[in-house]
mmCIF file of C-alpha atoms in Angstrom:
data_model
loop_
_atom_site.group_PDB
_atom_site.id
_atom_site.type_symbol
_atom_site.label_atom_id
_atom_site.label_comp_id
_atom_site.label_asym_id
_atom_site.label_seq_id
_atom_site.Cartn_x
_atom_site.Cartn_y
_atom_site.Cartn_z
ATOM 1 C CA UNK O 87 -25.987 63.322 -84.241
ATOM 2 C CA UNK O 88 -29.421 64.755 -83.982
ATOM 3 C CA UNK O 89 -31.758 62.330 -82.168
ATOM 4 C CA UNK O 90 -33.705 61.503 -85.715
ATOM 5 C CA UNK O 91 -30.691 60.476 -87.148
ATOM 6 C CA UNK O 92 -29.840 58.460 -83.967
ATOM 7 C CA UNK O 93 -33.061 56.768 -84.273
ATOM 8 C CA UNK O 94 -33.176 55.909 -88.046
ATOM 9 C CA UNK O 95 -29.732 55.247 -88.910
ATOM 10 C CA UNK O 96 -28.328 54.588 -85.644
ATOM 11 C CA UNK O 97 -25.521 55.641 -82.903
ATOM 12 C CA UNK O 98 -24.401 52.537 -81.566
ATOM 13 C CA UNK O 99 -23.064 50.632 -84.428
ATOM 14 C CA UNK O 100 -21.104 47.997 -81.971
ATOM 15 C CA UNK O 101 -24.425 47.395 -80.081
ATOM 16 C CA UNK O 102 -26.065 47.084 -83.231
ATOM 17 C CA UNK O 103 -23.826 44.517 -84.600
ATOM 18 C CA UNK O 104 -23.740 42.889 -81.149
ATOM 19 C CA UNK O 105 -27.595 42.597 -81.191
ATOM 20 C CA UNK O 106 -28.007 41.431 -84.384
ATOM 21 C CA UNK O 107 -25.162 38.603 -84.040
ATOM 22 C CA UNK O 108 -26.093 37.563 -80.695
ATOM 23 C CA UNK O 109 -29.799 36.830 -81.621
ATOM 24 C CA UNK O 110 -28.278 35.002 -84.718
ATOM 25 C CA UNK O 111 -26.119 32.778 -82.526
ATOM 26 C CA UNK O 112 -29.167 32.275 -80.324
ATOM 27 C CA UNK O 113 -31.437 31.169 -82.898
ATOM 28 C CA UNK O 114 -28.374 28.886 -84.346
ATOM 29 C CA UNK O 115 -27.726 27.411 -80.701
ATOM 30 C CA UNK O 116 -31.417 26.511 -80.385
ATOM 31 C CA UNK O 117 -32.248 24.830 -83.403
ATOM 32 C CA UNK O 118 -29.247 22.827 -83.101
ATOM 33 C CA UNK O 119 -30.199 21.592 -80.005
ATOM 34 C CA UNK O 120 -33.415 20.823 -81.205
ATOM 35 C CA UNK O 121 -32.387 19.267 -84.355
ATOM 36 C CA UNK O 122 -30.008 17.047 -81.886
ATOM 37 C CA UNK O 123 -32.943 16.195 -79.110
ATOM 38 C CA UNK O 124 -35.220 15.428 -81.941
ATOM 39 C CA UNK O 125 -32.283 12.797 -83.654
ATOM 40 C CA UNK O 126 -31.436 11.478 -79.959
ATOM 41 C CA UNK O 127 -35.256 11.003 -79.613
ATOM 42 C CA UNK O 128 -35.142 12.973 -76.124
ATOM 43 C CA UNK O 129 -38.759 14.068 -75.363
ATOM 44 C CA UNK O 130 -37.950 16.228 -72.671
ATOM 45 C CA UNK O 131 -35.431 18.247 -74.535
ATOM 46 C CA UNK O 132 -37.495 17.746 -77.581
ATOM 47 C CA UNK O 133 -40.720 19.218 -75.412
ATOM 48 C CA UNK O 134 -38.619 21.870 -74.095
ATOM 49 C CA UNK O 135 -37.143 23.188 -77.607
ATOM 50 C CA UNK O 136 -40.733 22.907 -79.167
ATOM 51 C CA UNK O 137 -42.010 25.729 -76.630
ATOM 52 C CA UNK O 138 -38.883 27.745 -76.996
ATOM 53 C CA UNK O 139 -38.264 28.029 -80.651
ATOM 54 C CA UNK O 140 -41.383 29.410 -81.343
ATOM 55 C CA UNK O 141 -40.875 32.016 -78.795
ATOM 56 C CA UNK O 142 -37.347 32.879 -80.549
ATOM 57 C CA UNK O 143 -38.307 32.769 -83.692
ATOM 58 C CA UNK O 144 -42.080 34.807 -83.941
ATOM 59 C CA UNK O 145 -41.995 36.500 -80.895
ATOM 60 C CA UNK O 146 -38.685 37.775 -79.771
ATOM 61 C CA UNK O 147 -37.689 40.091 -82.595
ATOM 62 C CA UNK O 148 -40.439 42.591 -81.686
ATOM 63 C CA UNK O 149 -38.813 43.324 -78.077
ATOM 64 C CA UNK O 150 -35.236 43.177 -79.464
ATOM 65 C CA UNK O 151 -36.208 45.329 -81.829
ATOM 66 C CA UNK O 152 -37.957 47.745 -79.341
ATOM 67 C CA UNK O 153 -34.765 47.612 -77.219
ATOM 68 C CA UNK O 154 -32.836 48.104 -80.116
ATOM 69 C CA UNK O 155 -34.206 51.725 -81.126
ATOM 70 C CA UNK O 156 -34.117 52.796 -77.796
ATOM 71 C CA UNK O 157 -30.889 52.256 -77.629
ATOM 72 C CA UNK O 158 -30.390 54.004 -80.897
ATOM 73 C CA UNK O 159 -29.062 51.178 -83.005
ATOM 74 C CA UNK O 160 -30.906 52.551 -85.898
ATOM 75 C CA UNK O 161 -33.612 51.096 -88.261
ATOM 76 C CA UNK O 162 -31.667 48.504 -90.310
ATOM 77 C CA UNK O 163 -30.371 46.834 -87.542
ATOM 78 C CA UNK O 164 -33.225 46.474 -85.706
ATOM 79 C CA UNK O 165 -35.196 45.334 -88.768
ATOM 80 C CA UNK O 166 -32.268 42.830 -89.617
ATOM 81 C CA UNK O 167 -33.535 41.062 -86.437
ATOM 82 C CA UNK O 168 -36.526 40.483 -87.784
ATOM 83 C CA UNK O 169 -35.377 38.672 -90.853
ATOM 84 C CA UNK O 170 -32.366 36.734 -88.817
ATOM 85 C CA UNK O 171 -34.153 33.618 -87.818
ATOM 86 C CA UNK O 172 -35.376 32.948 -91.319
ATOM 87 C CA UNK O 173 -31.683 33.145 -92.608
ATOM 88 C CA UNK O 174 -30.599 30.836 -89.873
ATOM 89 C CA UNK O 175 -32.960 28.030 -90.142
ATOM 90 C CA UNK O 176 -32.500 28.186 -94.189
ATOM 91 C CA UNK O 177 -28.411 28.110 -93.439
ATOM 92 C CA UNK O 178 -28.992 25.245 -91.102
ATOM 93 C CA UNK O 179 -31.195 23.335 -93.544
ATOM 94 C CA UNK O 180 -29.002 23.546 -96.136
ATOM 95 C CA UNK O 181 -25.931 22.937 -94.202
ATOM 96 C CA UNK O 182 -27.764 19.618 -92.996
ATOM 97 C CA UNK O 183 -28.822 18.564 -96.444
ATOM 98 C CA UNK O 184 -25.168 19.307 -97.680
ATOM 99 C CA UNK O 185 -23.593 16.981 -94.962
ATOM 100 C CA UNK O 186 -26.548 14.679 -94.893
ATOM 101 C CA UNK O 187 -27.962 15.115 -91.449
ATOM 102 C CA UNK O 188 -30.664 12.593 -91.400
ATOM 103 C CA UNK O 189 -34.308 14.208 -91.408
ATOM 104 C CA UNK O 190 -33.083 17.709 -92.495
ATOM 105 C CA UNK O 191 -34.051 18.941 -95.995
ATOM 106 C CA UNK O 192 -36.200 15.633 -96.810
ATOM 107 C CA UNK O 193 -39.678 16.120 -98.221
ATOM 108 C CA UNK O 194 -41.800 18.613 -96.679
ATOM 109 C CA UNK O 195 -42.822 22.331 -97.262
ATOM 110 C CA UNK O 196 -39.913 23.869 -99.588
ATOM 111 C CA UNK O 197 -36.834 25.529 -97.703
ATOM 112 C CA UNK O 198 -37.694 29.126 -99.448
ATOM 113 C CA UNK O 199 -41.277 28.941 -98.554
ATOM 114 C CA UNK O 200 -41.043 28.498 -95.059
ATOM 115 C CA UNK O 201 -38.212 30.638 -94.579
ATOM 116 C CA UNK O 202 -39.860 33.657 -96.413
ATOM 117 C CA UNK O 203 -42.816 33.170 -93.827
ATOM 118 C CA UNK O 204 -40.449 33.268 -91.179
ATOM 119 C CA UNK O 205 -38.754 36.540 -92.359
ATOM 120 C CA UNK O 206 -42.363 38.122 -93.148
ATOM 121 C CA UNK O 207 -43.702 37.353 -89.585
ATOM 122 C CA UNK O 208 -40.076 38.409 -88.054
ATOM 123 C CA UNK O 209 -39.924 41.610 -90.355
ATOM 124 C CA UNK O 210 -43.446 42.504 -89.262
ATOM 125 C CA UNK O 211 -42.983 41.846 -85.481
ATOM 126 C CA UNK O 212 -39.183 43.695 -85.518
ATOM 127 C CA UNK O 213 -41.431 46.876 -87.571
ATOM 128 C CA UNK O 214 -43.763 47.221 -85.153
ATOM 129 C CA UNK O 215 -41.257 46.807 -82.496
ATOM 130 C CA UNK O 216 -38.684 49.247 -83.810
ATOM 131 C CA UNK O 217 -42.020 51.498 -84.122
ATOM 132 C CA UNK O 218 -42.267 50.974 -79.941
ATOM 133 C CA UNK O 219 -38.852 51.650 -79.425
ATOM 134 C CA UNK O 220 -38.695 54.870 -81.307
ATOM 135 C CA UNK O 221 -41.928 56.061 -79.766
ATOM 136 C CA UNK O 222 -40.339 55.453 -75.985
ATOM 137 C CA UNK O 223 -37.192 56.888 -77.044
ATOM 138 C CA UNK O 224 -39.114 60.169 -78.128
ATOM 139 C CA UNK O 225 -41.285 60.482 -75.349
ATOM 140 C CA UNK O 226 -38.350 60.022 -73.175
ATOM 141 C CA UNK O 227 -36.104 62.550 -75.103
ATOM 142 C CA UNK O 228 -39.663 64.946 -74.609
ATOM 143 C CA UNK O 229 -39.725 64.468 -70.886
ATOM 144 C CA UNK O 230 -35.868 65.408 -70.800
ATOM 145 C CA UNK O 231 -34.275 61.869 -69.561
ATOM 146 C CA UNK O 232 -32.964 60.867 -72.983
ATOM 147 C CA UNK O 233 -29.820 60.290 -74.832
ATOM 148 C CA UNK O 234 -29.301 63.728 -76.060
ATOM 149 C CA UNK O 235 -25.661 64.065 -76.451
ATOM 150 C CA UNK O 236 -23.852 63.235 -79.252
ATOM 151 C CA UNK O 237 -21.207 60.021 -78.911
#
């Protein structure tokens, strides 16, 4: 597989799946901890999650996509990382609404609007990160220290 095919389509499917599913698990656990901390009225945990959740949702997709592109996980997996926070958020809100968790899904902004905003921000960050990772991989290949062997 050529370098271009590896960067666009991906050579390491297992690593790509691990990257996307692992990031989804981290987001899900963080959001669940934030919800439990808010419901249990734990100010220290709530303050911590108030700082960690925005970093995970808005800033983490770019560097994760860059690392995935450099590792030749492929464009689809790297861009999927940008949509993961929105999908996990929407899934947890729907689950919380279905089972009747207090404070979840009551009033406020519609879920689809918030999830769409999360997806657009995450996708744009993941795209920039993917481009940076591809550029880094091509530069390293140009220097001669890259992963040019076929797996």
